[in-house]
Amino acid sequence: MPTAPEVAPPAQTPEHPHPHSHPHPHPVAGAATALLAAYTPPARFLGTPTRTLLTTGVHAEVPHDERPLPHRVTATLTAAHRAGVADPYVIGAVPFDHTAPAALTVPETSHTAPPLAADPLIALPTETPDATGWRIRPVPAPEEYRAGVAAAVDRMWRGDFSKVVLARTLELTAPAPLDLPAMLQRLARRDPAGYVFALPTAPGRTLIGASPELLVSRRGHKIVANPLAGSAPRSADLAEDVRRAAALLESAKDLHEHAVVVDGVHQALAAHCTELTVPARPTLVRTATMWHLSTTVTGTLTDPAVSALELACALHPTPAVCGTPTATAREVIRATEPFDRGFFTGVVGWGDAKGDGEWVVTIRCAEAGERSLRLYAGAGVVAASDPEAETAETGAKFRTFLNAVGATL
C-alpha cells in the first residue's frame, strides 16, 4: 500500500476578532452551528477558517461607477462610519468580470462566532436531501466542452498562449422551491474547514457554495494567499484515494499547471511586499470530493495601508481561474464558453475599514433562483491536457454541489 502523502491544513489568517466582535479564547460549542442554523435568505452567511458570520439587512450598498472597486468600498465604509456604524465592514461577492457590478454591502446587523471547524457540533450528521426530481441540462454538452478543450490545446501547441481555464455548467430545475438553508447545512458539514457562503447577488438570486481556495487575507501588515491548481478526484477506497493523492504530487502536467499559478500570484504580490515566502514545492489539500495541489504564500506588506481587497483586485483573476497570458485567456474563455460566468470564479469575502479581510476564489458554487440552480465547474487546460480527462475533472468538481442537493449526473 502506498505511503500517505503529507496533507497541509487549510491556509488561514491568525485568529483575530471580526469587527463588531471580541476574541474567542474559549470557543463555545454550538456558537458557529447556531449561526449556520439561523441562516435564511436573504441573509448573508460566510464561514471561514477564522470566523463564522451571519448578517441581516443592508445599511449601505457599494455603488457601481467608474471608480476602482477598492475606492468605492473605502468611500462606502467611511460614510457608514460617519453615519454611526461602529467598525463597519463590507461582505459579499465580486464577479469574474471586474467591470460588472459587485454585490457588496455594509450589513445592518452582524453576528459572529468562531470557525465552523472549531465547533464540535458541526460533526453531527445532516438530513439526507430529498429526491426532488431534478431536471439537469449540461451547458455546453460534454462533447462540446471536449471540443473546446481540444481546440485550446491545439492553439497552445502553436504557441498562442500557455494556459486557459475552461468551465462548463449544469442547469438544474426542481419541481418545488429550493431549500437553501438545508443545502448550506450539507455544504458546511461536508467541508467545515473550507470557505462556505450564501450571499444574495440580485433580488431572488443567491450565490451559494463551499470553496477550498483562499485568494488573499490580510491582518495588519501580514498577508496569506493559497493558490490551488492541479486536481484529482477522491476515491471512497482508502488505498486508491492515497494512490491518487501521491500520483497528483508527482504529475508533471499538474505540477506545471500549479507552477504557472503560483508564479502569477508571486509576481502580483511581490510588488506590495518587503518579504514574501513561496515554498518550492506544493503540498496537498483535500475536500470531500477532490485533492488539490496547494501552495501557501505568506508575506509582509511594504505599505500597511494596502487593503486586503486591493490585493485581491491585484491578484484577480489568477491563472487558476483564467489562464496566462490573462488577456488572451479571457478572449479564449469568451469565445469558448456559451454562458456568462457571472460571479463564478470571482471573489467572495469580507473587508473592514482598517484594510483587514479575507477574500476567497468563488468556486464549487451555484447561483440559485426560486426553483433553479446553475452549477459551475472549470478545469485548467495546458498543452499536456487531455479533453476526456478535463471533462471528467469538471464532473468530479460538480459532485460537491450535486451531493448537497441529492442530484446525480
mmCIF file of C-alpha atoms in Angstrom:
data_model
loop_
_atom_site.group_PDB
_atom_site.id
_atom_site.type_symbol
_atom_site.label_atom_id
_atom_site.label_comp_id
_atom_site.label_asym_id
_atom_site.label_seq_id
_atom_site.Cartn_x
_atom_site.Cartn_y
_atom_site.Cartn_z
ATOM 1 C CA MET A 1 0.000 0.000 0.000
ATOM 2 C CA PRO A 2 1.411 3.451 -0.855
ATOM 3 C CA THR A 3 2.585 5.776 1.871
ATOM 4 C CA ALA A 4 0.107 8.510 2.701
ATOM 5 C CA PRO A 5 1.295 11.862 1.312
ATOM 6 C CA GLU A 6 1.566 14.913 3.512
ATOM 7 C CA VAL A 7 -1.649 16.936 3.649
ATOM 8 C CA ALA A 8 -1.466 20.605 4.546
ATOM 9 C CA PRO A 9 -4.099 22.276 6.747
ATOM 10 C CA PRO A 10 -6.202 24.987 5.116
ATOM 11 C CA ALA A 11 -4.399 28.293 4.748
ATOM 12 C CA GLN A 12 -5.775 30.906 7.085
ATOM 13 C CA THR A 13 -5.020 34.142 8.776
ATOM 14 C CA PRO A 14 -4.250 34.095 12.509
ATOM 15 C CA GLU A 15 -7.369 34.129 14.655
ATOM 16 C CA HIS A 16 -8.393 37.691 15.307
ATOM 17 C CA PRO A 17 -11.640 39.452 16.169
ATOM 18 C CA HIS A 18 -14.071 40.425 13.493
ATOM 19 C CA PRO A 19 -15.418 43.993 13.602
ATOM 20 C CA HIS A 20 -18.392 44.040 15.973
ATOM 21 C CA SER A 21 -16.927 41.175 17.978
ATOM 22 C CA HIS A 22 -14.431 40.159 20.612
ATOM 23 C CA PRO A 23 -11.785 37.408 20.506
ATOM 24 C CA HIS A 24 -12.961 33.890 21.299
ATOM 25 C CA PRO A 25 -10.229 32.382 23.518
ATOM 26 C CA HIS A 26 -12.694 29.702 24.679
ATOM 27 C CA PRO A 27 -14.974 28.820 21.759
ATOM 28 C CA VAL A 28 -18.490 27.922 22.824
ATOM 29 C CA ALA A 29 -19.741 24.621 21.451
ATOM 30 C CA GLY A 30 -22.669 25.309 19.198
ATOM 31 C CA ALA A 31 -21.983 29.008 18.602
ATOM 32 C CA ALA A 32 -20.977 28.610 14.952
ATOM 33 C CA THR A 33 -23.533 25.938 14.135
ATOM 34 C CA ALA A 34 -26.231 28.128 15.702
ATOM 35 C CA LEU A 35 -25.443 30.857 13.153
ATOM 36 C CA LEU A 36 -25.491 28.243 10.394
ATOM 37 C CA ALA A 37 -28.910 27.035 11.592
ATOM 38 C CA ALA A 38 -30.198 30.621 11.756
ATOM 39 C CA TYR A 39 -29.480 31.342 8.091
ATOM 40 C CA THR A 40 -32.484 32.089 5.888
ATOM 41 C CA PRO A 41 -32.389 34.072 2.617
ATOM 42 C CA PRO A 42 -31.807 36.935 2.023
ATOM 43 C CA ALA A 43 -29.380 36.948 4.982
ATOM 44 C CA ARG A 44 -25.656 36.689 4.241
ATOM 45 C CA PHE A 45 -23.630 33.770 5.580
ATOM 46 C CA LEU A 46 -19.862 33.332 5.385
ATOM 47 C CA GLY A 47 -17.843 30.691 7.192
ATOM 48 C CA THR A 48 -14.030 30.789 7.014
ATOM 49 C CA PRO A 49 -11.186 29.089 8.939
ATOM 50 C CA THR A 50 -11.060 32.168 11.221
ATOM 51 C CA ARG A 51 -14.721 33.072 11.837
ATOM 52 C CA THR A 52 -18.399 32.476 11.112
ATOM 53 C CA LEU A 53 -20.506 35.455 10.009
ATOM 54 C CA LEU A 54 -24.257 35.896 9.671
ATOM 55 C CA THR A 55 -25.583 39.319 8.690
ATOM 56 C CA THR A 56 -29.066 40.648 8.073
ATOM 57 C CA GLY A 57 -30.305 43.835 6.496
ATOM 58 C CA VAL A 58 -28.377 46.383 4.456
ATOM 59 C CA HIS A 59 -27.032 49.631 5.876
ATOM 60 C CA ALA A 60 -25.430 50.602 2.566
ATOM 61 C CA GLU A 61 -24.607 49.101 -0.816
ATOM 62 C CA VAL A 62 -21.283 49.661 -2.561
ATOM 63 C CA PRO A 63 -22.196 51.633 -5.720
ATOM 64 C CA HIS A 64 -21.215 50.705 -9.261
ATOM 65 C CA ASP A 65 -19.415 53.508 -11.108
ATOM 66 C CA GLU A 66 -16.155 54.294 -12.882
ATOM 67 C CA ARG A 67 -14.025 54.360 -9.703
ATOM 68 C CA PRO A 68 -11.892 51.299 -8.856
ATOM 69 C CA LEU A 69 -13.730 48.910 -6.547
ATOM 70 C CA PRO A 70 -11.411 49.433 -3.519
ATOM 71 C CA HIS A 71 -12.029 53.199 -3.741
ATOM 72 C CA ARG A 72 -15.790 52.680 -3.809
ATOM 73 C CA VAL A 73 -15.585 50.332 -0.822
ATOM 74 C CA THR A 74 -13.442 52.791 1.159
ATOM 75 C CA ALA A 75 -15.895 55.636 0.451
ATOM 76 C CA THR A 76 -18.852 53.450 1.482
ATOM 77 C CA LEU A 77 -17.159 52.392 4.737
ATOM 78 C CA THR A 78 -16.174 55.990 5.528
ATOM 79 C CA ALA A 79 -19.777 57.149 5.020
ATOM 80 C CA ALA A 80 -21.072 54.304 7.187
ATOM 81 C CA HIS A 81 -18.702 55.242 9.991
ATOM 82 C CA ARG A 82 -19.829 58.876 9.798
ATOM 83 C CA ALA A 83 -23.424 57.662 9.961
ATOM 84 C CA GLY A 84 -22.700 55.985 13.291
ATOM 85 C CA VAL A 85 -21.842 52.407 12.301
ATOM 86 C CA ALA A 86 -19.112 51.195 14.643
ATOM 87 C CA ASP A 87 -16.275 49.393 12.828
ATOM 88 C CA PRO A 88 -18.128 48.982 9.520
ATOM 89 C CA TYR A 89 -17.193 46.280 7.051
ATOM 90 C CA VAL A 90 -18.394 45.011 3.690
ATOM 91 C CA ILE A 91 -19.443 41.458 2.885
ATOM 92 C CA GLY A 92 -20.446 39.926 -0.423
ATOM 93 C CA ALA A 93 -19.313 38.918 -3.891
ATOM 94 C CA VAL A 94 -17.314 40.352 -6.799
ATOM 95 C CA PRO A 95 -17.898 38.930 -10.324
ATOM 96 C CA PHE A 96 -15.336 37.352 -12.642
ATOM 97 C CA ASP A 97 -15.635 40.381 -14.948
ATOM 98 C CA HIS A 98 -14.219 43.257 -12.889
ATOM 99 C CA THR A 99 -16.214 45.763 -14.971
ATOM 100 C CA ALA A 100 -19.555 44.197 -13.923
ATOM 101 C CA PRO A 101 -21.399 45.320 -10.749
ATOM 102 C CA ALA A 102 -20.275 43.790 -7.460
ATOM 103 C CA ALA A 103 -22.713 42.683 -4.758
ATOM 104 C CA LEU A 104 -21.064 44.167 -1.643
ATOM 105 C CA THR A 105 -22.931 45.674 1.294
ATOM 106 C CA VAL A 106 -22.359 47.120 4.744
ATOM 107 C CA PRO A 107 -24.702 44.985 6.864
ATOM 108 C CA GLU A 108 -27.315 46.450 9.171
ATOM 109 C CA THR A 109 -26.830 43.771 11.843
ATOM 110 C CA SER A 110 -23.961 41.318 12.227
ATOM 111 C CA HIS A 111 -23.387 38.183 14.283
ATOM 112 C CA THR A 112 -20.042 36.437 14.593
ATOM 113 C CA ALA A 113 -18.795 33.168 16.057
ATOM 114 C CA PRO A 114 -15.634 31.044 15.996
ATOM 115 C CA PRO A 115 -14.929 28.915 12.900
ATOM 116 C CA LEU A 116 -17.292 26.095 11.979
ATOM 117 C CA ALA A 117 -14.389 23.623 12.099
ATOM 118 C CA ALA A 118 -13.812 24.519 15.784
ATOM 119 C CA ASP A 119 -17.432 23.750 16.698
ATOM 120 C CA PRO A 120 -17.771 20.074 17.703
ATOM 121 C CA LEU A 121 -21.450 20.130 16.734
ATOM 122 C CA ILE A 122 -20.506 20.536 13.070
ATOM 123 C CA ALA A 123 -19.696 16.795 13.061
ATOM 124 C CA LEU A 124 -23.344 15.893 13.663
ATOM 125 C CA PRO A 125 -24.948 14.381 10.554
ATOM 126 C CA THR A 126 -27.348 16.412 8.468
ATOM 127 C CA GLU A 127 -30.504 15.149 6.827
ATOM 128 C CA THR A 128 -30.159 13.360 3.507
ATOM 129 C CA PRO A 129 -31.528 15.540 0.709
ATOM 130 C CA ASP A 130 -34.948 14.578 -0.578
ATOM 131 C CA ALA A 131 -35.288 13.167 -4.063
ATOM 132 C CA THR A 132 -36.678 16.254 -5.765
ATOM 133 C CA GLY A 133 -36.882 15.046 -9.353
ATOM 134 C CA TRP A 134 -34.222 17.388 -10.676
ATOM 135 C CA ARG A 135 -34.106 18.086 -14.391
ATOM 136 C CA ILE A 136 -30.437 18.501 -15.381
ATOM 137 C CA ARG A 137 -29.207 20.153 -18.572
ATOM 138 C CA PRO A 138 -25.459 20.476 -19.236
ATOM 139 C CA VAL A 139 -24.341 23.730 -20.909
ATOM 140 C CA PRO A 140 -22.330 23.136 -23.017
ATOM 141 C CA ALA A 141 -22.919 19.441 -23.732
ATOM 142 C CA PRO A 142 -19.924 17.285 -22.694
ATOM 143 C CA GLU A 143 -18.879 16.666 -26.315
ATOM 144 C CA GLU A 144 -18.887 20.417 -26.997
ATOM 145 C CA TYR A 145 -16.776 21.006 -23.887
ATOM 146 C CA ARG A 146 -14.265 18.351 -25.016
ATOM 147 C CA ALA A 147 -14.074 20.014 -28.428
ATOM 148 C CA GLY A 148 -13.387 23.388 -26.783
ATOM 149 C CA VAL A 149 -10.563 21.867 -24.715
ATOM 150 C CA ALA A 150 -9.072 20.208 -27.784
ATOM 151 C CA ALA A 151 -9.155 23.477 -29.734
ATOM 152 C CA ALA A 152 -7.415 25.300 -26.871
ATOM 153 C CA VAL A 153 -4.721 22.590 -26.665
ATOM 154 C CA ASP A 154 -4.093 22.914 -30.420
ATOM 155 C CA ARG A 155 -3.560 26.656 -30.045
ATOM 156 C CA MET A 156 -1.177 26.137 -27.121
ATOM 157 C CA TRP A 157 0.936 23.754 -29.199
ATOM 158 C CA ARG A 158 1.138 26.556 -31.784
ATOM 159 C CA GLY A 159 2.449 28.855 -29.036
ATOM 160 C CA ASP A 160 -0.550 31.239 -28.818
ATOM 161 C CA PHE A 161 -0.765 31.033 -25.000
ATOM 162 C CA SER A 162 0.228 28.666 -22.184
ATOM 163 C CA LYS A 163 -2.908 28.049 -20.091
ATOM 164 C CA VAL A 164 -6.656 28.675 -20.060
ATOM 165 C CA VAL A 165 -9.327 27.635 -17.580
ATOM 166 C CA LEU A 166 -12.449 26.429 -19.356
ATOM 167 C CA ALA A 167 -15.691 25.953 -17.436
ATOM 168 C CA ARG A 168 -18.983 24.226 -18.026
ATOM 169 C CA THR A 169 -22.306 24.395 -16.213
ATOM 170 C CA LEU A 170 -25.220 22.230 -15.170
ATOM 171 C CA GLU A 171 -28.665 23.841 -15.143
ATOM 172 C CA LEU A 172 -30.826 22.120 -12.519
ATOM 173 C CA THR A 173 -34.574 22.711 -12.263
ATOM 174 C CA ALA A 174 -36.684 21.471 -9.335
ATOM 175 C CA PRO A 175 -40.458 20.946 -9.201
ATOM 176 C CA ALA A 176 -40.685 22.795 -5.853
ATOM 177 C CA PRO A 177 -38.992 25.855 -4.280
ATOM 178 C CA LEU A 178 -35.393 25.229 -3.199
ATOM 179 C CA ASP A 179 -34.449 24.756 0.465
ATOM 180 C CA LEU A 180 -31.286 26.884 0.541
ATOM 181 C CA PRO A 181 -30.732 26.614 4.330
ATOM 182 C CA ALA A 182 -30.673 22.807 4.043
ATOM 183 C CA MET A 183 -28.223 22.994 1.105
ATOM 184 C CA LEU A 184 -25.953 25.297 3.090
ATOM 185 C CA GLN A 185 -26.046 22.914 6.065
ATOM 186 C CA ARG A 186 -24.907 19.996 3.905
ATOM 187 C CA LEU A 187 -22.154 22.016 2.212
ATOM 188 C CA ALA A 188 -20.836 23.266 5.562
ATOM 189 C CA ARG A 189 -20.905 19.890 7.281
ATOM 190 C CA ARG A 190 -19.108 18.146 4.391
ATOM 191 C CA ASP A 191 -16.221 20.671 4.298
ATOM 192 C CA PRO A 192 -16.296 22.717 7.542
ATOM 193 C CA ALA A 193 -12.611 23.737 7.242
ATOM 194 C CA GLY A 194 -13.177 25.498 3.914
ATOM 195 C CA TYR A 195 -14.985 28.671 2.942
ATOM 196 C CA VAL A 196 -18.776 28.284 2.964
ATOM 197 C CA PHE A 197 -21.045 31.056 1.694
ATOM 198 C CA ALA A 198 -24.610 32.016 0.850
ATOM 199 C CA LEU A 199 -24.817 35.586 -0.450
ATOM 200 C CA PRO A 200 -27.605 37.398 -2.318
ATOM 201 C CA THR A 201 -26.437 38.794 -5.654
ATOM 202 C CA ALA A 202 -29.742 40.156 -7.011
ATOM 203 C CA PRO A 203 -33.418 40.038 -5.994
ATOM 204 C CA GLY A 204 -34.350 36.359 -5.794
ATOM 205 C CA ARG A 205 -30.795 35.210 -6.598
ATOM 206 C CA THR A 206 -28.321 33.649 -4.149
ATOM 207 C CA LEU A 207 -24.693 32.643 -4.689
ATOM 208 C CA ILE A 208 -24.125 29.526 -2.578
ATOM 209 C CA GLY A 209 -21.106 27.274 -2.318
ATOM 210 C CA ALA A 210 -18.101 25.856 -0.467
ATOM 211 C CA SER A 211 -14.738 26.970 -1.863
ATOM 212 C CA PRO A 212 -11.411 25.440 -0.840
ATOM 213 C CA GLU A 213 -9.313 28.361 -2.167
ATOM 214 C CA LEU A 214 -8.213 31.489 -0.300
ATOM 215 C CA LEU A 215 -7.265 34.240 -2.767
ATOM 216 C CA VAL A 216 -5.751 36.510 -0.110
ATOM 217 C CA SER A 217 -6.249 37.522 3.521
ATOM 218 C CA ARG A 218 -4.716 40.386 5.471
ATOM 219 C CA ARG A 219 -4.289 41.024 9.162
ATOM 220 C CA GLY A 220 -2.341 44.203 9.803
ATOM 221 C CA HIS A 221 0.775 44.044 7.647
ATOM 222 C CA LYS A 222 0.739 40.229 7.310
ATOM 223 C CA ILE A 223 -0.822 38.561 4.267
ATOM 224 C CA VAL A 224 -1.589 34.991 3.216
ATOM 225 C CA ALA A 225 -2.521 33.607 -0.224
ATOM 226 C CA ASN A 226 -3.270 29.968 -1.001
ATOM 227 C CA PRO A 227 -3.390 29.247 -4.747
ATOM 228 C CA LEU A 228 -4.736 25.837 -5.742
ATOM 229 C CA ALA A 229 -4.189 24.306 -9.185
ATOM 230 C CA GLY A 230 -3.870 20.693 -10.248
ATOM 231 C CA SER A 231 -6.635 18.377 -9.057
ATOM 232 C CA ALA A 232 -7.648 14.740 -8.765
ATOM 233 C CA PRO A 233 -10.984 13.255 -7.662
ATOM 234 C CA ARG A 234 -11.151 11.476 -4.302
ATOM 235 C CA SER A 235 -11.948 7.770 -4.041
ATOM 236 C CA ALA A 236 -14.109 6.014 -1.473
ATOM 237 C CA ASP A 237 -11.468 3.266 -1.345
ATOM 238 C CA LEU A 238 -8.710 4.343 1.050
ATOM 239 C CA ALA A 239 -5.830 2.729 -0.826
ATOM 240 C CA GLU A 240 -6.976 4.158 -4.148
ATOM 241 C CA ASP A 241 -7.519 7.586 -2.557
ATOM 242 C CA VAL A 242 -3.936 7.611 -1.242
ATOM 243 C CA ARG A 243 -2.628 6.408 -4.641
ATOM 244 C CA ARG A 244 -4.416 9.279 -6.409
ATOM 245 C CA ALA A 245 -3.044 11.819 -3.935
ATOM 246 C CA ALA A 246 0.510 10.522 -4.340
ATOM 247 C CA ALA A 247 0.160 10.480 -8.139
ATOM 248 C CA LEU A 248 -1.038 14.084 -8.123
ATOM 249 C CA LEU A 249 2.105 15.146 -6.241
ATOM 250 C CA GLU A 250 4.224 13.557 -8.997
ATOM 251 C CA SER A 251 2.134 14.558 -12.040
ATOM 252 C CA ALA A 252 4.276 16.625 -14.434
ATOM 253 C CA LYS A 253 1.170 18.114 -16.079
ATOM 254 C CA ASP A 254 -0.414 19.152 -12.763
ATOM 255 C CA LEU A 255 2.851 20.424 -11.267
ATOM 256 C CA HIS A 256 3.364 22.601 -14.353
ATOM 257 C CA GLU A 257 -0.190 23.932 -14.142
ATOM 258 C CA HIS A 258 0.333 24.676 -10.443
ATOM 259 C CA ALA A 259 3.681 26.392 -11.023
ATOM 260 C CA VAL A 260 2.100 28.758 -13.562
ATOM 261 C CA VAL A 261 -0.482 29.842 -10.989
ATOM 262 C CA VAL A 262 1.984 30.235 -8.119
ATOM 263 C CA ASP A 263 4.291 32.296 -10.323
ATOM 264 C CA GLY A 264 1.379 34.605 -11.207
ATOM 265 C CA VAL A 265 0.479 35.058 -7.535
ATOM 266 C CA HIS A 266 4.143 35.608 -6.627
ATOM 267 C CA GLN A 267 4.564 38.325 -9.239
ATOM 268 C CA ALA A 268 1.337 40.124 -8.263
ATOM 269 C CA LEU A 269 2.143 40.142 -4.537
ATOM 270 C CA ALA A 270 5.874 40.907 -4.837
ATOM 271 C CA ALA A 271 5.087 44.477 -5.845
ATOM 272 C CA HIS A 272 3.358 45.005 -2.483
ATOM 273 C CA CYS A 273 5.637 43.098 -0.082
ATOM 274 C CA THR A 274 9.014 43.538 1.586
ATOM 275 C CA GLU A 275 9.083 39.843 2.456
ATOM 276 C CA LEU A 276 7.394 37.035 0.549
ATOM 277 C CA THR A 277 7.761 33.333 1.305
ATOM 278 C CA VAL A 278 6.878 30.929 -1.519
ATOM 279 C CA PRO A 279 7.528 27.216 -0.827
ATOM 280 C CA ALA A 280 9.466 25.429 -3.568
ATOM 281 C CA ARG A 281 7.018 22.513 -3.849
ATOM 282 C CA PRO A 282 3.273 22.257 -3.314
ATOM 283 C CA THR A 283 1.543 20.166 -0.689
ATOM 284 C CA LEU A 284 -1.962 18.703 -0.824
ATOM 285 C CA VAL A 285 -5.303 19.881 0.472
ATOM 286 C CA ARG A 286 -8.432 17.784 0.319
ATOM 287 C CA THR A 287 -12.137 18.441 0.194
ATOM 288 C CA ALA A 288 -14.882 15.839 0.440
ATOM 289 C CA THR A 289 -14.620 15.199 -3.304
ATOM 290 C CA MET A 290 -11.211 16.439 -4.562
ATOM 291 C CA TRP A 291 -7.451 16.504 -3.966
ATOM 292 C CA HIS A 292 -5.711 19.781 -4.877
ATOM 293 C CA LEU A 293 -2.090 20.850 -5.176
ATOM 294 C CA SER A 294 -1.680 23.760 -2.761
ATOM 295 C CA THR A 295 0.955 26.399 -2.003
ATOM 296 C CA THR A 296 0.618 28.743 0.971
ATOM 297 C CA VAL A 297 2.278 32.091 0.233
ATOM 298 C CA THR A 298 2.950 34.436 3.164
ATOM 299 C CA GLY A 299 4.236 37.986 3.122
ATOM 300 C CA THR A 300 4.756 41.313 4.865
ATOM 301 C CA LEU A 301 3.285 44.414 3.266
ATOM 302 C CA THR A 302 5.539 47.286 2.262
ATOM 303 C CA ASP A 303 2.660 49.716 2.803
ATOM 304 C CA PRO A 304 0.253 48.615 5.563
ATOM 305 C CA ALA A 305 -2.377 50.945 4.078
ATOM 306 C CA VAL A 306 -2.876 48.499 1.176
ATOM 307 C CA SER A 307 -6.107 46.665 1.948
ATOM 308 C CA ALA A 308 -6.941 43.004 1.522
ATOM 309 C CA LEU A 309 -9.431 43.994 -1.180
ATOM 310 C CA GLU A 310 -6.756 45.954 -3.085
ATOM 311 C CA LEU A 311 -4.550 42.864 -3.004
ATOM 312 C CA ALA A 312 -7.471 40.706 -4.149
ATOM 313 C CA CYS A 313 -8.086 43.044 -7.085
ATOM 314 C CA ALA A 314 -4.373 42.958 -7.964
ATOM 315 C CA LEU A 315 -4.453 39.152 -7.974
ATOM 316 C CA HIS A 316 -7.821 38.604 -9.660
ATOM 317 C CA PRO A 317 -8.138 36.758 -11.942
ATOM 318 C CA THR A 318 -5.243 34.420 -11.198
ATOM 319 C CA PRO A 319 -4.156 31.818 -13.759
ATOM 320 C CA ALA A 320 -6.050 29.306 -11.565
ATOM 321 C CA VAL A 321 -9.400 30.627 -12.829
ATOM 322 C CA CYS A 322 -8.497 32.423 -16.079
ATOM 323 C CA GLY A 323 -5.163 31.456 -17.626
ATOM 324 C CA THR A 324 -1.990 33.060 -18.926
ATOM 325 C CA PRO A 325 -1.400 35.444 -20.545
ATOM 326 C CA THR A 326 -4.540 36.839 -18.906
ATOM 327 C CA ALA A 327 -5.816 38.901 -21.853
ATOM 328 C CA THR A 328 -5.517 36.010 -24.305
ATOM 329 C CA ALA A 329 -7.090 33.570 -21.839
ATOM 330 C CA ARG A 330 -10.054 35.922 -21.349
ATOM 331 C CA GLU A 331 -10.571 36.021 -25.123
ATOM 332 C CA VAL A 332 -10.476 32.225 -25.348
ATOM 333 C CA ILE A 333 -12.981 31.958 -22.480
ATOM 334 C CA ARG A 334 -15.362 34.422 -24.134
ATOM 335 C CA ALA A 335 -15.115 32.583 -27.460
ATOM 336 C CA THR A 336 -15.473 29.088 -25.978
ATOM 337 C CA GLU A 337 -17.884 29.233 -23.027
ATOM 338 C CA PRO A 338 -21.555 29.601 -24.127
ATOM 339 C CA PHE A 339 -22.607 31.364 -20.904
ATOM 340 C CA ASP A 340 -21.755 34.335 -18.717
ATOM 341 C CA ARG A 341 -19.703 33.278 -15.701
ATOM 342 C CA GLY A 342 -21.342 35.912 -13.521
ATOM 343 C CA PHE A 343 -19.930 35.540 -10.007
ATOM 344 C CA PHE A 344 -18.313 32.137 -10.685
ATOM 345 C CA THR A 345 -14.501 32.457 -10.473
ATOM 346 C CA GLY A 346 -14.954 35.899 -8.949
ATOM 347 C CA VAL A 347 -14.296 36.652 -5.291
ATOM 348 C CA VAL A 348 -16.357 36.385 -2.090
ATOM 349 C CA GLY A 349 -15.451 37.591 1.381
ATOM 350 C CA TRP A 350 -15.336 40.465 3.809
ATOM 351 C CA GLY A 351 -13.173 43.550 4.363
ATOM 352 C CA ASP A 352 -13.141 46.252 7.038
ATOM 353 C CA ALA A 353 -12.150 49.913 7.196
ATOM 354 C CA LYS A 354 -8.697 49.033 8.568
ATOM 355 C CA GLY A 355 -7.979 47.041 5.405
ATOM 356 C CA ASP A 356 -8.135 43.617 7.037
ATOM 357 C CA GLY A 357 -10.219 40.935 5.371
ATOM 358 C CA GLU A 358 -10.494 37.532 3.734
ATOM 359 C CA TRP A 359 -11.242 37.138 0.019
ATOM 360 C CA VAL A 360 -11.905 33.726 -1.456
ATOM 361 C CA VAL A 361 -11.979 32.401 -5.034
ATOM 362 C CA THR A 362 -15.609 31.684 -5.946
ATOM 363 C CA ILE A 363 -15.545 28.025 -6.999
ATOM 364 C CA ARG A 364 -17.594 24.917 -6.052
ATOM 365 C CA CYS A 365 -20.651 27.103 -6.212
ATOM 366 C CA ALA A 366 -24.048 27.613 -7.789
ATOM 367 C CA GLU A 367 -26.352 30.509 -8.479
ATOM 368 C CA ALA A 368 -29.787 29.749 -7.065
ATOM 369 C CA GLY A 369 -33.197 31.071 -8.052
ATOM 370 C CA GLU A 370 -36.545 30.040 -6.608
ATOM 371 C CA ARG A 371 -36.575 26.613 -8.304
ATOM 372 C CA SER A 372 -33.330 26.598 -10.300
ATOM 373 C CA LEU A 373 -29.615 26.094 -9.764
ATOM 374 C CA ARG A 374 -26.786 26.793 -12.166
ATOM 375 C CA LEU A 375 -23.715 24.827 -11.108
ATOM 376 C CA TYR A 376 -20.258 25.761 -12.370
ATOM 377 C CA ALA A 377 -17.004 23.815 -12.649
ATOM 378 C CA GLY A 378 -13.787 24.538 -14.521
ATOM 379 C CA ALA A 379 -10.505 22.831 -15.355
ATOM 380 C CA GLY A 380 -7.084 24.240 -16.096
ATOM 381 C CA VAL A 381 -6.107 23.431 -19.672
ATOM 382 C CA VAL A 382 -2.406 23.296 -20.627
ATOM 383 C CA ALA A 383 -0.646 21.837 -23.638
ATOM 384 C CA ALA A 384 -0.481 18.394 -21.999
ATOM 385 C CA SER A 385 -4.221 18.333 -21.232
ATOM 386 C CA ASP A 386 -6.481 15.512 -22.399
ATOM 387 C CA PRO A 387 -10.056 16.634 -23.265
ATOM 388 C CA GLU A 388 -11.578 13.474 -21.775
ATOM 389 C CA ALA A 389 -9.651 13.894 -18.510
ATOM 390 C CA GLU A 390 -10.588 17.589 -18.179
ATOM 391 C CA THR A 391 -14.261 16.739 -18.729
ATOM 392 C CA ALA A 392 -14.008 14.064 -16.027
ATOM 393 C CA GLU A 393 -12.317 16.570 -13.670
ATOM 394 C CA THR A 394 -15.170 19.062 -14.031
ATOM 395 C CA GLY A 395 -17.620 16.220 -13.457
ATOM 396 C CA ALA A 396 -15.842 15.365 -10.190
ATOM 397 C CA LYS A 397 -15.932 19.008 -9.111
ATOM 398 C CA PHE A 398 -19.699 19.111 -9.678
ATOM 399 C CA ARG A 399 -20.040 16.393 -7.024
ATOM 400 C CA THR A 400 -19.581 18.912 -4.189
ATOM 401 C CA PHE A 401 -22.878 20.516 -5.058
ATOM 402 C CA LEU A 402 -24.701 17.541 -6.553
ATOM 403 C CA ASN A 403 -24.212 15.679 -3.258
ATOM 404 C CA ALA A 404 -25.609 18.658 -1.337
ATOM 405 C CA VAL A 405 -28.826 18.696 -3.349
ATOM 406 C CA GLY A 406 -29.338 14.955 -3.885
ATOM 407 C CA ALA A 407 -28.815 15.055 -7.648
ATOM 408 C CA THR A 408 -26.759 12.712 -9.835
ATOM 409 C CA LEU A 409 -25.486 13.024 -13.379
#
